[in-house]
Coordinates of C-alpha atoms in Angstrom, one line a residue:
M386 CA -30.9 4.8 -7.8
G387 CA -27.7 6.9 -8.2
T388 CA -24.2 7.4 -6.9
Y389 CA -23.3 10.4 -5.1
A390 CA -20.0 11.6 -3.6
V391 CA -20.4 13.4 -0.2
T392 CA -17.7 15.3 1.6
G393 CA -17.8 16.0 5.2
S394 CA -19.7 12.5 5.4
A395 CA -18.6 11.7 9.0
S396 CA -20.4 14.2 11.0
G397 CA -23.0 16.9 11.1
M398 CA -25.1 17.8 8.1
G399 CA -22.9 15.8 5.6
K400 CA -23.5 12.8 7.6
A401 CA -27.2 13.5 8.0
T402 CA -27.3 13.8 4.1
A403 CA -25.2 10.6 3.4
D404 CA -27.5 8.5 5.8
Q405 CA -30.5 9.7 4.2
L406 CA -29.3 9.0 0.7
R407 CA -28.2 5.5 1.8
A408 CA -31.7 5.0 3.3
A409 CA -33.3 5.8 0.1
G410 CA -31.2 3.2 -1.7
H411 CA -28.7 5.5 -3.3
T412 CA -24.8 4.5 -3.3
V413 CA -22.8 7.0 -1.4
I414 CA -18.8 7.7 -1.6
G415 CA -18.2 9.5 1.8
V416 CA -15.3 11.7 2.0
D417 CA -13.8 12.9 5.3
L418 CA -10.8 12.9 7.5
K419 CA -11.8 9.6 9.0
D420 CA -14.6 7.1 9.3
A421 CA -15.3 7.6 5.3
D422 CA -15.0 5.6 2.2
V423 CA -12.5 8.2 1.1
T424 CA -10.2 9.3 3.9
A425 CA -8.5 12.5 2.6
D426 CA -7.3 15.9 3.9
L427 CA -9.0 18.6 1.8
S428 CA -6.9 21.3 3.4
T429 CA -4.2 20.6 1.0
S430 CA -4.1 20.7 -2.8
A431 CA -2.5 16.9 -2.6
G432 CA -5.4 15.9 -0.5
R433 CA -7.9 17.3 -2.6
S434 CA -6.5 15.7 -5.7
A435 CA -6.1 12.2 -4.1
A436 CA -9.8 12.7 -2.9
A437 CA -11.2 13.4 -6.3
A438 CA -9.4 10.7 -7.9
E439 CA -10.3 8.0 -5.4
V440 CA -14.1 9.1 -5.7
L441 CA -13.8 8.5 -9.5
K442 CA -12.1 5.2 -9.1
L443 CA -14.9 4.1 -6.7
A444 CA -17.8 5.4 -8.9
T445 CA -17.6 2.5 -10.9
T446 CA -21.2 2.8 -12.6
G447 CA -20.7 6.6 -12.9
L448 CA -21.3 9.8 -10.7
D449 CA -24.8 11.1 -10.5
G450 CA -24.3 14.0 -8.3
A451 CA -22.3 15.3 -5.3
V452 CA -23.0 17.0 -2.1
L453 CA -20.0 19.3 -0.8
A454 CA -20.5 19.5 2.8
A455 CA -17.2 19.6 4.4
G456 CA -16.2 22.9 6.0
L457 CA -14.8 24.4 8.8
G458 CA -16.0 27.2 11.1
P459 CA -14.3 30.3 12.7
G460 CA -11.9 29.3 15.5
P461 CA -8.8 30.5 17.3
G462 CA -5.4 30.2 15.8
D463 CA -3.1 31.8 13.4
S464 CA -3.7 28.9 10.9
R465 CA -7.6 28.8 11.0
S466 CA -8.0 31.1 8.2
R467 CA -5.7 29.0 6.1
L468 CA -7.7 26.0 6.6
I469 CA -11.1 27.6 6.3
I470 CA -10.0 28.9 2.8
E471 CA -8.5 25.8 1.6
V472 CA -11.4 23.6 2.7
N473 CA -14.6 25.5 2.4
Y474 CA -13.5 27.0 -1.0
F475 CA -10.8 25.3 -2.8
G476 CA -12.3 21.8 -1.2
V477 CA -15.3 22.5 -3.4
V478 CA -13.9 24.2 -6.5
D479 CA -11.2 21.6 -7.0
L480 CA -13.3 18.4 -6.3
L481 CA -16.0 19.6 -8.7
S482 CA -13.6 20.5 -11.3
A483 CA -12.1 17.1 -11.2
W484 CA -15.5 15.4 -11.2
R485 CA -17.1 17.7 -14.0
T486 CA -16.3 15.4 -16.8
E487 CA -17.6 12.2 -15.1
L488 CA -21.0 14.2 -13.9
A489 CA -21.5 15.2 -17.5
K490 CA -21.8 11.5 -18.4
S491 CA -24.9 11.4 -16.3
G492 CA -26.8 13.6 -18.4
N493 CA -28.8 14.7 -15.4
A494 CA -26.4 15.3 -12.6
K495 CA -27.2 17.4 -9.5
V496 CA -24.7 19.0 -7.3
V497 CA -25.4 20.7 -4.0
I498 CA -22.9 23.0 -2.3
F499 CA -23.1 24.1 1.5
S500 CA -23.0 27.6 1.5
S501 CA -24.1 29.7 4.5
N502 CA -26.2 32.5 5.6
S503 CA -23.0 34.3 6.8
T504 CA -22.7 35.4 3.1
T505 CA -25.3 37.9 3.8
T506 CA -25.3 38.4 7.6
T507 CA -21.6 39.1 8.4
P508 CA -21.0 42.6 7.8
V509 CA -17.9 44.3 6.1
V510 CA -16.5 41.2 4.6
P511 CA -13.4 42.4 2.5
G512 CA -14.2 42.3 -1.3
S513 CA -10.6 41.6 -1.9
T514 CA -11.0 38.2 -0.2
V515 CA -13.7 37.1 -2.5
K516 CA -12.0 38.4 -5.4
A517 CA -8.9 36.7 -4.5
L518 CA -10.7 33.4 -4.0
L519 CA -12.3 33.7 -7.3
A520 CA -8.9 34.2 -8.9
G521 CA -7.7 31.0 -7.1
D522 CA -5.3 32.9 -5.1
A523 CA -5.5 31.3 -1.5
E524 CA -2.3 33.3 -0.3
K525 CA -4.1 36.8 -1.3
A526 CA -7.3 35.5 0.4
I527 CA -5.4 34.7 3.6
G528 CA -3.7 38.0 3.7
S529 CA -6.7 40.0 3.1
V530 CA -8.4 39.1 6.5
K531 CA -5.1 39.2 8.7
R532 CA -5.9 42.9 9.7
F533 CA -8.9 41.5 11.8
G534 CA -6.8 40.0 14.2
K535 CA -8.4 37.4 16.5
N536 CA -11.5 37.7 14.3
A537 CA -9.7 37.0 11.1
S538 CA -11.1 33.4 10.9
A539 CA -14.7 34.6 11.0
F540 CA -14.1 36.9 7.9
A541 CA -12.4 34.1 6.3
Y542 CA -15.3 31.9 7.0
A543 CA -17.9 34.4 5.5
G544 CA -15.5 35.1 2.4
S545 CA -15.0 31.5 1.7
K546 CA -18.8 31.1 1.6
I547 CA -19.5 34.3 -0.5
G548 CA -16.5 33.0 -2.7
V549 CA -18.0 29.4 -3.3
S550 CA -21.4 30.9 -4.0
R551 CA -20.2 33.3 -6.4
W552 CA -18.1 30.6 -8.2
L553 CA -21.3 28.4 -8.2
R554 CA -23.5 31.0 -9.7
R555 CA -21.1 32.3 -12.3
N556 CA -20.6 28.6 -13.3
A557 CA -24.0 27.1 -12.9
V558 CA -25.2 28.7 -16.1
T559 CA -22.4 28.1 -18.4
A560 CA -22.1 25.5 -21.5
E561 CA -19.7 23.6 -19.3
W562 CA -22.1 22.8 -16.7
A563 CA -25.8 23.8 -17.4
G564 CA -25.0 22.9 -21.0
A565 CA -23.9 19.4 -20.0
G566 CA -26.8 18.6 -18.0
I567 CA -25.2 19.4 -14.5
R568 CA -27.4 21.4 -12.1
L569 CA -25.4 23.3 -9.7
N570 CA -27.0 24.7 -6.5
A571 CA -26.3 25.4 -3.1
I572 CA -28.1 25.5 0.5
A573 CA -27.3 28.2 3.0
P574 CA -28.0 27.1 6.3
G575 CA -28.1 29.2 9.5
A576 CA -27.5 28.0 12.8
I577 CA -27.7 24.3 13.0
L578 CA -27.0 22.3 15.8
T579 CA -24.2 20.4 14.7
P580 CA -20.9 19.3 16.6
L581 CA -19.3 22.3 15.2
L582 CA -22.1 24.8 16.6
Q583 CA -22.1 22.9 19.9
A584 CA -18.3 23.4 20.2
Q585 CA -18.8 27.2 19.6
L586 CA -21.6 27.2 22.2
D587 CA -19.3 25.4 24.9
D588 CA -16.6 28.1 24.0
P589 CA -16.8 30.9 26.7
E590 CA -15.5 33.4 24.1
L591 CA -17.9 32.5 21.2
A592 CA -20.9 31.4 23.2
G593 CA -22.1 35.0 23.7
A594 CA -22.1 36.1 20.2
I595 CA -23.6 32.7 19.0
E596 CA -26.5 32.9 21.4
G597 CA -27.2 36.7 20.5
F598 CA -27.3 36.3 17.0
P599 CA -30.9 37.0 15.9
I600 CA -33.0 34.1 14.5
P601 CA -36.8 34.9 14.1
L602 CA -38.0 31.4 14.7
G603 CA -36.3 31.4 17.9
T604 CA -34.6 27.9 17.7
Y605 CA -31.6 26.2 16.1
G606 CA -32.0 24.2 13.2
Q607 CA -31.2 20.3 13.0
A608 CA -28.8 18.4 10.6
D609 CA -31.8 16.2 9.4
Q610 CA -33.9 19.1 8.4
I611 CA -30.9 20.4 6.2
A612 CA -30.4 16.9 4.8
Q613 CA -33.9 16.6 3.7
W614 CA -33.4 19.8 1.7
V615 CA -30.2 18.4 0.2
V616 CA -32.1 15.3 -1.1
F617 CA -35.0 17.2 -2.4
M618 CA -32.3 19.3 -4.4
L619 CA -30.7 16.1 -5.7
S620 CA -34.3 14.6 -6.6
P621 CA -36.3 15.0 -10.1
A622 CA -38.0 18.0 -8.6
A623 CA -34.9 20.0 -9.1
D624 CA -34.6 19.3 -12.6
F625 CA -35.2 23.0 -13.5
M626 CA -33.3 24.2 -10.8
T627 CA -29.6 25.4 -11.3
G628 CA -27.7 28.5 -9.8
S629 CA -29.9 28.8 -6.9
L630 CA -29.0 29.7 -3.3
V631 CA -31.6 28.4 -0.9
F632 CA -31.6 29.9 2.6
V633 CA -32.8 27.6 5.2
D634 CA -31.8 29.7 8.4
G635 CA -34.8 30.5 10.6
G636 CA -35.3 33.8 9.0
T637 CA -32.2 35.4 9.7
D638 CA -31.3 36.3 6.1
A639 CA -34.8 37.8 5.6
L640 CA -34.6 39.7 8.9
F641 CA -31.2 41.6 8.0
R642 CA -32.3 41.9 4.2
S643 CA -36.1 42.2 4.0
D644 CA -35.8 44.9 1.2
D645 CA -32.5 44.1 -0.3
W646 CA -33.8 41.4 -2.6
P647 CA -35.4 40.9 -5.0
V648 CA -34.5 44.1 -7.0
T649 CA -35.2 45.2 -10.3
V650 CA -32.5 45.7 -13.0
P651 CA -31.3 49.3 -12.7
L652 CA -30.8 51.7 -15.7
T653 CA -27.0 51.6 -15.1
K654 CA -27.2 47.7 -15.5
L655 CA -29.6 47.7 -18.6
R656 CA -26.6 47.5 -21.2
R657 CA -25.1 44.5 -19.3
Y658 CA -28.5 42.9 -19.2
L659 CA -29.0 43.4 -23.0
R660 CA -25.6 42.2 -23.9
I661 CA -26.2 39.0 -22.0
T662 CA -29.5 38.3 -23.6
R663 CA -27.9 38.8 -27.2
E664 CA -24.9 36.6 -26.3
F665 CA -27.0 33.9 -25.0
N666 CA -29.4 34.0 -28.1
A667 CA -26.2 34.0 -30.3
R668 CA -24.9 31.1 -28.7
K669 CA -28.2 29.3 -28.9
E670 CA -28.6 29.9 -32.7
A671 CA -24.8 28.6 -33.3
R672 CA -25.6 25.4 -31.5
A673 CA -29.0 25.0 -33.7
A674 CA -27.0 25.7 -36.6
K675 CA -24.4 23.0 -35.8
G676 CA -27.2 20.6 -35.5

């Protein structure tokens, strides 16, 4: 049995995941604003630092993995975009960066980040938003969506999920993570009937857009279904899995992007492809030479 940190453990998909892990005999250190082992506000740098430190303090037998499920969806208010950026992106990156050394001690740690199918189904998300996030610049990311007015938080949400997914895929294959035996993967749920989605359905201004969004299977997903996927991604069955983004969304991503992916490596990317292959093998040979 392992010890797992789970953010967003008090409600929705985070709670469902924590419950299933505990039912399987694992130790869960829950992180949330309330009703958790670690109560912390992940929308502030101080809150994230405190949460990261408290989890490490409670993980007396080590940390075998983590589930980063805490997140905020679009909503009204001028401050909403800031909260989304801080929690959805930095609430993942800052905590994982703080936990990396402890996760590496496990030798076979697994991390699941909650992304979203909004990464591929929200049109015209500014590239500047994603670029700013990957550069660690929250203020620039927030500023990049202001021009969308009352819809700014929707673009902040999609941008935050694209940003955290890119961060994951960039880092998952590095010596610091894969080389240390840490598997980083992400799940991208679609419309899951959580308190967050229900609140949007109950909002007259949002309900129409939510109900009109295409889901080929014709129904909303359930938090317990997503939790089962997460538990699977933490299991030995996922030992050969890292850098993956798994869509569990009733077919929405496939509907919008049926021909977009997978794609072959185009001629314009061949030089990069060969460079990456050479660099990887050079690092491999250097490690072998050391020992």
